[in-house]
């Protein structure tokens, strides 16, 4: 009798765990994720600018970052909501650059020079492809966009930015950035 009760309780517990692990979304294989509808947990609407000192070179490094308004819901092992982040940097070691980073997640790269790009829309302007390079360290959560000066010029005036990128085993996702105060970059 005690064994039967334990088996029943164990079975109910296992069913509860399985039910909580199941995704309540209605997606099927081959469908796209609708990540635009889910807002990110932060309400950041301005660029965050940080400076640090490169002790070796005796120079100041500047980083400006902006996090996406929305999150993408990727599958395991990146489940839990992934946000996209713009970073504009100026360092003595690497110069000026514009980066996109996804956390958690990975960008999808073909590895063929000139074939990897993201699509960006500034305010009500046209869609534009920006090619990128992957990190020299092989990390696929960060990409380095080309045409840095053109991008910085647009980031200095844009109030709304949309980015469409392809992610490893996830396909294409769109991220929105709404900016109350555009990037101030006078370096």
CSV table of C-alpha atoms in Angstrom, one decimal:
chain,number,residue,atom,x,y,z
A,1,UNK,CA,0.0,0.0,0.0
A,2,UNK,CA,2.8,2.5,0.9
A,3,UNK,CA,4.7,1.6,-2.3
A,4,UNK,CA,1.5,2.3,-4.4
A,5,UNK,CA,1.1,5.7,-2.7
A,6,UNK,CA,4.7,6.6,-3.3
A,7,UNK,CA,4.5,5.6,-7.0
A,8,UNK,CA,1.4,7.7,-7.4
A,9,UNK,CA,3.0,10.7,-5.7
A,10,UNK,CA,6.2,10.2,-7.7
A,11,UNK,CA,4.2,10.0,-11.0
A,12,UNK,CA,2.2,13.2,-10.1
A,13,UNK,CA,5.5,15.0,-9.3
A,14,UNK,CA,7.1,13.9,-12.6
A,15,UNK,CA,4.0,15.1,-14.5
A,16,UNK,CA,4.2,18.5,-12.7
A,17,UNK,CA,7.8,18.9,-13.6
A,18,UNK,CA,7.2,17.9,-17.3
A,19,UNK,CA,4.3,20.3,-17.5
A,20,UNK,CA,6.3,23.2,-16.2
A,21,UNK,CA,9.1,22.4,-18.6
A,22,UNK,CA,6.8,22.5,-21.7
A,23,UNK,CA,6.8,25.7,-23.7
A,24,UNK,CA,3.4,27.3,-23.6
A,25,UNK,CA,4.1,29.0,-27.0
A,26,UNK,CA,2.4,27.8,-30.1
A,27,UNK,CA,5.4,27.5,-32.3
A,28,UNK,CA,6.2,24.6,-34.5
A,29,UNK,CA,9.3,23.6,-36.4
A,30,UNK,CA,10.0,26.1,-39.2
A,31,UNK,CA,8.0,28.9,-37.7
A,32,UNK,CA,9.6,32.2,-36.7
A,33,UNK,CA,9.8,33.6,-33.2
A,34,UNK,CA,7.8,36.7,-32.6
A,35,UNK,CA,10.3,38.5,-30.3
A,36,UNK,CA,9.2,42.0,-31.0
A,37,UNK,CA,6.1,41.7,-28.8
A,38,UNK,CA,8.0,41.0,-25.6
A,39,UNK,CA,9.6,44.1,-24.0
A,40,UNK,CA,12.9,43.8,-22.2
A,41,UNK,CA,13.1,44.2,-18.5
A,42,UNK,CA,15.0,47.5,-18.7
A,43,UNK,CA,13.5,50.8,-19.5
A,44,UNK,CA,16.8,52.3,-20.7
A,45,UNK,CA,16.0,55.0,-23.3
A,46,UNK,CA,19.4,56.9,-23.5
A,47,UNK,CA,22.9,55.9,-24.3
A,48,UNK,CA,25.1,55.0,-21.3
A,49,UNK,CA,28.6,56.5,-21.7
A,50,UNK,CA,31.5,55.2,-19.7
A,51,UNK,CA,35.1,56.0,-19.8
A,52,UNK,CA,38.1,54.2,-18.5
A,53,UNK,CA,41.9,54.8,-18.5
A,54,UNK,CA,44.2,52.6,-20.4
A,55,UNK,CA,47.1,52.6,-17.9
A,56,UNK,CA,49.6,51.2,-20.3
A,57,UNK,CA,49.0,53.8,-23.0
A,58,UNK,CA,48.0,56.7,-20.8
A,59,UNK,CA,44.9,57.2,-22.8
A,60,UNK,CA,41.1,57.4,-22.1
A,61,UNK,CA,38.8,54.8,-23.6
A,62,UNK,CA,35.1,55.6,-24.2
A,63,UNK,CA,32.2,53.2,-24.6
A,64,UNK,CA,28.6,54.2,-25.3
A,65,UNK,CA,26.0,51.4,-25.0
A,66,UNK,CA,22.2,51.1,-25.7
A,67,UNK,CA,20.1,48.0,-24.9
A,68,UNK,CA,17.2,46.9,-27.0
A,69,UNK,CA,13.6,47.5,-25.9
A,70,UNK,CA,12.6,43.9,-26.6
A,71,UNK,CA,13.9,40.4,-26.1
A,72,UNK,CA,14.1,37.3,-28.2
A,73,UNK,CA,13.1,34.0,-26.8
A,74,UNK,CA,15.8,31.5,-27.9
A,75,UNK,CA,15.8,27.8,-27.3
A,76,UNK,CA,18.1,26.0,-24.8
A,77,UNK,CA,20.9,26.8,-23.9
A,78,UNK,CA,20.0,30.5,-24.4
A,79,UNK,CA,16.5,30.4,-23.0
A,80,UNK,CA,15.3,33.2,-20.7
A,81,UNK,CA,15.2,36.2,-22.9
A,82,UNK,CA,18.0,37.6,-25.0
A,83,UNK,CA,18.7,41.3,-25.5
A,84,UNK,CA,20.7,43.0,-28.2
A,85,UNK,CA,23.1,45.8,-27.3
A,86,UNK,CA,24.7,48.5,-29.5
A,87,UNK,CA,28.2,49.6,-28.3
A,88,UNK,CA,30.2,52.4,-29.8
A,89,UNK,CA,33.8,52.4,-28.7
A,90,UNK,CA,36.9,54.5,-29.1
A,91,UNK,CA,40.1,53.0,-27.6
A,92,UNK,CA,43.7,53.7,-28.2
A,93,UNK,CA,44.3,50.0,-28.8
A,94,UNK,CA,41.5,49.2,-31.3
A,95,UNK,CA,40.3,52.7,-32.6
A,96,UNK,CA,36.7,53.5,-33.2
A,97,UNK,CA,34.2,50.8,-33.7
A,98,UNK,CA,30.5,49.9,-33.6
A,99,UNK,CA,29.6,46.5,-32.1
A,100,UNK,CA,26.4,44.5,-31.7
A,101,UNK,CA,26.3,42.0,-28.9
A,102,UNK,CA,23.6,39.4,-28.0
A,103,UNK,CA,23.2,38.0,-24.5
A,104,UNK,CA,22.6,35.2,-24.2
A,105,UNK,CA,23.0,33.9,-27.8
A,106,UNK,CA,25.2,33.6,-30.9
A,107,UNK,CA,25.1,35.4,-34.2
A,108,UNK,CA,25.1,33.2,-37.2
A,109,UNK,CA,28.1,33.7,-39.5
A,110,UNK,CA,28.8,32.0,-42.8
A,111,UNK,CA,32.5,32.7,-42.4
A,112,UNK,CA,32.7,33.9,-45.9
A,113,UNK,CA,34.1,37.4,-46.3
A,114,UNK,CA,31.5,40.0,-47.3
A,115,UNK,CA,28.5,37.7,-46.9
A,116,UNK,CA,27.5,38.4,-43.3
A,117,UNK,CA,25.3,41.4,-42.6
A,118,UNK,CA,22.6,42.8,-40.4
A,119,UNK,CA,19.8,45.0,-41.7
A,120,UNK,CA,19.2,48.3,-39.8
A,121,UNK,CA,16.5,50.9,-40.1
A,122,UNK,CA,16.9,54.3,-38.6
A,123,UNK,CA,13.7,56.2,-37.8
A,124,UNK,CA,11.5,56.1,-41.0
A,125,UNK,CA,14.5,55.7,-43.3
A,126,UNK,CA,15.1,52.9,-45.8
A,127,UNK,CA,16.4,49.5,-44.8
A,128,UNK,CA,20.2,49.2,-45.1
A,129,UNK,CA,22.5,46.3,-44.9
A,130,UNK,CA,25.7,46.6,-42.8
A,131,UNK,CA,28.3,43.9,-43.2
A,132,UNK,CA,30.2,42.8,-40.2
A,133,UNK,CA,33.3,40.9,-39.0
A,134,UNK,CA,33.3,38.4,-36.3
A,135,UNK,CA,35.5,38.6,-33.2
A,136,UNK,CA,39.1,37.5,-33.7
A,137,UNK,CA,38.7,35.4,-30.6
A,138,UNK,CA,35.9,33.4,-32.2
A,139,UNK,CA,33.3,34.6,-29.8
A,140,UNK,CA,30.0,34.6,-31.7
A,141,UNK,CA,28.0,36.8,-29.3
A,142,UNK,CA,29.7,40.0,-30.6
A,143,UNK,CA,30.0,41.3,-34.2
A,144,UNK,CA,31.9,44.4,-35.4
A,145,UNK,CA,30.0,46.4,-38.0
A,146,UNK,CA,31.6,48.0,-40.9
A,147,UNK,CA,31.1,51.6,-42.0
A,148,UNK,CA,31.6,52.8,-38.5
A,149,UNK,CA,31.6,56.5,-39.2
A,150,UNK,CA,28.3,56.3,-41.2
A,151,UNK,CA,26.7,54.3,-38.4
A,152,UNK,CA,27.9,56.7,-35.7
A,153,UNK,CA,26.5,59.6,-37.7
A,154,UNK,CA,23.1,58.0,-37.9
A,155,UNK,CA,23.1,56.9,-34.2
A,156,UNK,CA,23.7,60.6,-33.3
A,157,UNK,CA,20.3,61.6,-34.7
A,158,UNK,CA,18.1,58.5,-34.6
A,159,UNK,CA,15.2,58.3,-32.2
A,160,UNK,CA,14.2,54.7,-33.3
A,161,UNK,CA,16.5,52.0,-34.5
A,162,UNK,CA,15.4,48.6,-35.7
A,163,UNK,CA,18.0,45.8,-36.2
A,164,UNK,CA,17.4,42.5,-38.0
A,165,UNK,CA,20.0,39.8,-37.6
A,166,UNK,CA,20.3,36.0,-38.0
A,167,UNK,CA,21.2,33.9,-35.0
A,168,UNK,CA,22.6,30.5,-34.7
A,169,UNK,CA,19.9,27.8,-34.7
A,170,UNK,CA,17.2,30.5,-34.2
A,171,UNK,CA,16.9,32.3,-37.6
A,172,UNK,CA,16.1,35.9,-38.1
A,173,UNK,CA,15.0,38.1,-35.2
A,174,UNK,CA,14.2,41.8,-35.0
A,175,UNK,CA,15.2,44.2,-32.1
A,176,UNK,CA,13.9,47.7,-31.5
A,177,UNK,CA,15.8,50.6,-29.8
A,178,UNK,CA,13.8,53.6,-28.8
A,179,UNK,CA,16.0,56.6,-27.8
A,180,UNK,CA,14.8,59.6,-25.9
A,181,UNK,CA,18.2,61.3,-26.2
A,182,UNK,CA,20.4,60.3,-29.3
A,183,UNK,CA,24.0,59.4,-29.0
A,184,UNK,CA,26.4,62.3,-28.1
A,185,UNK,CA,29.7,61.3,-29.6
A,186,UNK,CA,32.1,64.2,-30.1
A,187,UNK,CA,35.4,62.3,-30.1
